mmCIF file with all atom_site columns, C-alpha atoms in Angstrom:
data_model
loop_
_atom_site.group_PDB
_atom_site.id
_atom_site.type_symbol
_atom_site.label_atom_id
_atom_site.label_alt_id
_atom_site.label_comp_id
_atom_site.label_asym_id
_atom_site.label_entity_id
_atom_site.label_seq_id
_atom_site.pdbx_PDB_ins_code
_atom_site.Cartn_x
_atom_site.Cartn_y
_atom_site.Cartn_z
_atom_site.occupancy
_atom_site.B_iso_or_equiv
_atom_site.pdbx_formal_charge
_atom_site.auth_seq_id
_atom_site.auth_comp_id
_atom_site.auth_asym_id
_atom_site.auth_atom_id
_atom_site.pdbx_PDB_model_num
ATOM 1  C CA . UNK A 1 1  ? 95.108  64.039 93.182  1.00 0.00 ? 109 UNK A CA 1
ATOM 2  C CA . UNK A 1 2  ? 97.529  66.289 91.233  1.00 0.00 ? 110 UNK A CA 1
ATOM 3  C CA . UNK A 1 3  ? 100.499 68.473 92.072  1.00 0.00 ? 111 UNK A CA 1
ATOM 4  C CA . UNK A 1 4  ? 100.261 71.411 94.478  1.00 0.00 ? 112 UNK A CA 1
ATOM 5  C CA . UNK A 1 5  ? 102.384 74.483 93.791  1.00 0.00 ? 113 UNK A CA 1
ATOM 6  C CA . UNK A 1 6  ? 102.625 76.897 96.693  1.00 0.00 ? 114 UNK A CA 1
ATOM 7  C CA . UNK A 1 7  ? 104.301 80.244 97.181  1.00 0.00 ? 115 UNK A CA 1
ATOM 8  C CA . UNK A 1 8  ? 101.702 83.017 97.414  1.00 0.00 ? 116 UNK A CA 1
ATOM 9  C CA . UNK A 1 9  ? 100.968 84.286 100.912 1.00 0.00 ? 117 UNK A CA 1
ATOM 10 C CA . UNK A 1 10 ? 97.552  85.546 99.817  1.00 0.00 ? 118 UNK A CA 1
ATOM 11 C CA . UNK A 1 11 ? 95.026  84.331 97.278  1.00 0.00 ? 119 UNK A CA 1
ATOM 12 C CA . UNK A 1 12 ? 96.047  83.749 93.675  1.00 0.00 ? 120 UNK A CA 1
ATOM 13 C CA . UNK A 1 13 ? 94.223  86.239 91.437  1.00 0.00 ? 121 UNK A CA 1
ATOM 14 C CA . UNK A 1 14 ? 95.320  84.807 88.099  1.00 0.00 ? 122 UNK A CA 1
ATOM 15 C CA . UNK A 1 15 ? 97.091  81.801 86.661  1.00 0.00 ? 123 UNK A CA 1
ATOM 16 C CA . UNK A 1 16 ? 97.946  80.613 83.163  1.00 0.00 ? 124 UNK A CA 1
ATOM 17 C CA . UNK A 1 17 ? 99.666  77.590 81.645  1.00 0.00 ? 125 UNK A CA 1
ATOM 18 C CA . UNK A 1 18 ? 101.817 77.727 78.506  1.00 0.00 ? 126 UNK A CA 1
ATOM 19 C CA . UNK A 1 19 ? 100.610 75.817 75.456  1.00 0.00 ? 127 UNK A CA 1
ATOM 20 C CA . UNK A 1 20 ? 103.427 73.269 75.843  1.00 0.00 ? 128 UNK A CA 1
ATOM 21 C CA . UNK A 1 21 ? 102.438 72.680 79.484  1.00 0.00 ? 129 UNK A CA 1
ATOM 22 C CA . UNK A 1 22 ? 105.931 73.348 80.841  1.00 0.00 ? 130 UNK A CA 1
ATOM 23 C CA . UNK A 1 23 ? 105.555 76.862 82.252  1.00 0.00 ? 131 UNK A CA 1
ATOM 24 C CA . UNK A 1 24 ? 102.890 78.200 84.578  1.00 0.00 ? 132 UNK A CA 1
ATOM 25 C CA . UNK A 1 25 ? 102.557 81.831 85.654  1.00 0.00 ? 133 UNK A CA 1
ATOM 26 C CA . UNK A 1 26 ? 100.710 82.947 88.769  1.00 0.00 ? 134 UNK A CA 1
ATOM 27 C CA . UNK A 1 27 ? 100.108 86.298 90.408  1.00 0.00 ? 135 UNK A CA 1
ATOM 28 C CA . UNK A 1 28 ? 98.140  87.927 93.166  1.00 0.00 ? 136 UNK A CA 1
ATOM 29 C CA . UNK A 1 29 ? 97.923  90.824 95.603  1.00 0.00 ? 137 UNK A CA 1
ATOM 30 C CA . UNK A 1 30 ? 101.664 90.739 96.382  1.00 0.00 ? 138 UNK A CA 1
ATOM 31 C CA . UNK A 1 31 ? 102.479 92.215 92.956  1.00 0.00 ? 139 UNK A CA 1
ATOM 32 C CA . UNK A 1 32 ? 104.918 89.371 92.285  1.00 0.00 ? 140 UNK A CA 1
ATOM 33 C CA . UNK A 1 33 ? 104.743 87.255 89.134  1.00 0.00 ? 141 UNK A CA 1
ATOM 34 C CA . UNK A 1 34 ? 105.791 83.663 89.818  1.00 0.00 ? 142 UNK A CA 1
ATOM 35 C CA . UNK A 1 35 ? 107.211 81.721 86.858  1.00 0.00 ? 143 UNK A CA 1
ATOM 36 C CA . UNK A 1 36 ? 106.870 77.996 87.593  1.00 0.00 ? 144 UNK A CA 1
ATOM 37 C CA . UNK A 1 37 ? 108.652 75.103 85.907  1.00 0.00 ? 145 UNK A CA 1
ATOM 38 C CA . UNK A 1 38 ? 105.802 72.593 85.962  1.00 0.00 ? 146 UNK A CA 1
ATOM 39 C CA . UNK A 1 39 ? 108.101 69.609 85.393  1.00 0.00 ? 147 UNK A CA 1
ATOM 40 C CA . UNK A 1 40 ? 110.261 70.074 88.499  1.00 0.00 ? 148 UNK A CA 1
ATOM 41 C CA . UNK A 1 41 ? 108.482 72.720 90.602  1.00 0.00 ? 149 UNK A CA 1
ATOM 42 C CA . UNK A 1 42 ? 111.296 75.274 90.351  1.00 0.00 ? 150 UNK A CA 1
ATOM 43 C CA . UNK A 1 43 ? 110.141 78.862 90.442  1.00 0.00 ? 151 UNK A CA 1
ATOM 44 C CA . UNK A 1 44 ? 111.464 82.292 89.594  1.00 0.00 ? 152 UNK A CA 1
ATOM 45 C CA . UNK A 1 45 ? 110.067 85.584 90.816  1.00 0.00 ? 153 UNK A CA 1
ATOM 46 C CA . UNK A 1 46 ? 109.441 88.838 88.995  1.00 0.00 ? 154 UNK A CA 1
ATOM 47 C CA . UNK A 1 47 ? 108.964 91.158 91.994  1.00 0.00 ? 155 UNK A CA 1
ATOM 48 C CA . UNK A 1 48 ? 108.011 94.779 92.474  1.00 0.00 ? 156 UNK A CA 1
ATOM 49 C CA . UNK A 1 49 ? 105.280 95.132 89.900  1.00 0.00 ? 157 UNK A CA 1
ATOM 50 C CA . UNK A 1 50 ? 103.478 98.400 90.571  1.00 0.00 ? 158 UNK A CA 1
ATOM 51 C CA . UNK A 1 51 ? 100.319 96.801 91.990  1.00 0.00 ? 159 UNK A CA 1
ATOM 52 C CA . UNK A 1 52 ? 98.421  93.546 92.427  1.00 0.00 ? 160 UNK A CA 1
ATOM 53 C CA . UNK A 1 53 ? 98.226  91.176 89.464  1.00 0.00 ? 161 UNK A CA 1
ATOM 54 C CA . UNK A 1 54 ? 94.641  90.656 88.345  1.00 0.00 ? 162 UNK A CA 1
ATOM 55 C CA . UNK A 1 55 ? 95.119  88.822 85.040  1.00 0.00 ? 163 UNK A CA 1
ATOM 56 C CA . UNK A 1 56 ? 97.754  86.853 83.117  1.00 0.00 ? 164 UNK A CA 1
ATOM 57 C CA . UNK A 1 57 ? 97.522  85.474 79.572  1.00 0.00 ? 165 UNK A CA 1
ATOM 58 C CA . UNK A 1 58 ? 99.973  83.832 77.160  1.00 0.00 ? 166 UNK A CA 1
ATOM 59 C CA . UNK A 1 59 ? 99.643  84.536 73.448  1.00 0.00 ? 167 UNK A CA 1
ATOM 60 C CA . UNK A 1 60 ? 98.903  81.504 71.233  1.00 0.00 ? 168 UNK A CA 1
ATOM 61 C CA . UNK A 1 61 ? 102.562 80.736 70.507  1.00 0.00 ? 169 UNK A CA 1
ATOM 62 C CA . UNK A 1 62 ? 103.547 81.081 74.171  1.00 0.00 ? 170 UNK A CA 1
ATOM 63 C CA . UNK A 1 63 ? 106.247 83.635 73.377  1.00 0.00 ? 171 UNK A CA 1
ATOM 64 C CA . UNK A 1 64 ? 104.523 86.660 74.936  1.00 0.00 ? 172 UNK A CA 1
ATOM 65 C CA . UNK A 1 65 ? 102.610 87.219 78.136  1.00 0.00 ? 173 UNK A CA 1
ATOM 66 C CA . UNK A 1 66 ? 100.186 90.010 79.048  1.00 0.00 ? 174 UNK A CA 1
ATOM 67 C CA . UNK A 1 67 ? 99.891  90.911 82.724  1.00 0.00 ? 175 UNK A CA 1
ATOM 68 C CA . UNK A 1 68 ? 96.980  93.056 83.910  1.00 0.00 ? 176 UNK A CA 1
ATOM 69 C CA . UNK A 1 69 ? 97.543  95.045 87.088  1.00 0.00 ? 177 UNK A CA 1
ATOM 70 C CA . UNK A 1 70 ? 95.095  96.488 89.577  1.00 0.00 ? 178 UNK A CA 1
ATOM 71 C CA . UNK A 1 71 ? 96.529  99.946 88.784  1.00 0.00 ? 179 UNK A CA 1
ATOM 72 C CA . UNK A 1 72 ? 94.889  99.674 85.310  1.00 0.00 ? 180 UNK A CA 1
ATOM 73 C CA . UNK A 1 73 ? 98.275  99.065 83.658  1.00 0.00 ? 181 UNK A CA 1
ATOM 74 C CA . UNK A 1 74 ? 98.939  96.189 81.272  1.00 0.00 ? 182 UNK A CA 1
ATOM 75 C CA . UNK A 1 75 ? 102.451 94.822 80.866  1.00 0.00 ? 183 UNK A CA 1
ATOM 76 C CA . UNK A 1 76 ? 103.493 92.977 77.705  1.00 0.00 ? 184 UNK A CA 1
ATOM 77 C CA . UNK A 1 77 ? 106.675 90.912 77.985  1.00 0.00 ? 185 UNK A CA 1
ATOM 78 C CA . UNK A 1 78 ? 108.572 88.234 76.137  1.00 0.00 ? 186 UNK A CA 1
ATOM 79 C CA . UNK A 1 79 ? 108.444 85.014 78.140  1.00 0.00 ? 187 UNK A CA 1
ATOM 80 C CA . UNK A 1 80 ? 112.201 84.702 77.581  1.00 0.00 ? 188 UNK A CA 1
ATOM 81 C CA . UNK A 1 81 ? 112.745 87.975 79.417  1.00 0.00 ? 189 UNK A CA 1
ATOM 82 C CA . UNK A 1 82 ? 110.890 86.600 82.445  1.00 0.00 ? 190 UNK A CA 1
ATOM 83 C CA . UNK A 1 83 ? 113.109 83.541 82.882  1.00 0.00 ? 191 UNK A CA 1
#
């Protein structure tokens, strides 16, 4: 049936998977970006974003991620800086 990843206390607004399939990012109303290691289920948290996460997208190479926030801000970050 697949693997279930669970952390968010509210609904997940956005999710994206890296092109190599090893890293998944998820975000929601908590304003916390969760960086998942898909292979072992480990997770890291990028807390205290200024508002709810409404969109997440990797670039084609998987080196950058764009995070859209409910506050109308867009964050651009190197995936290496998130780990």
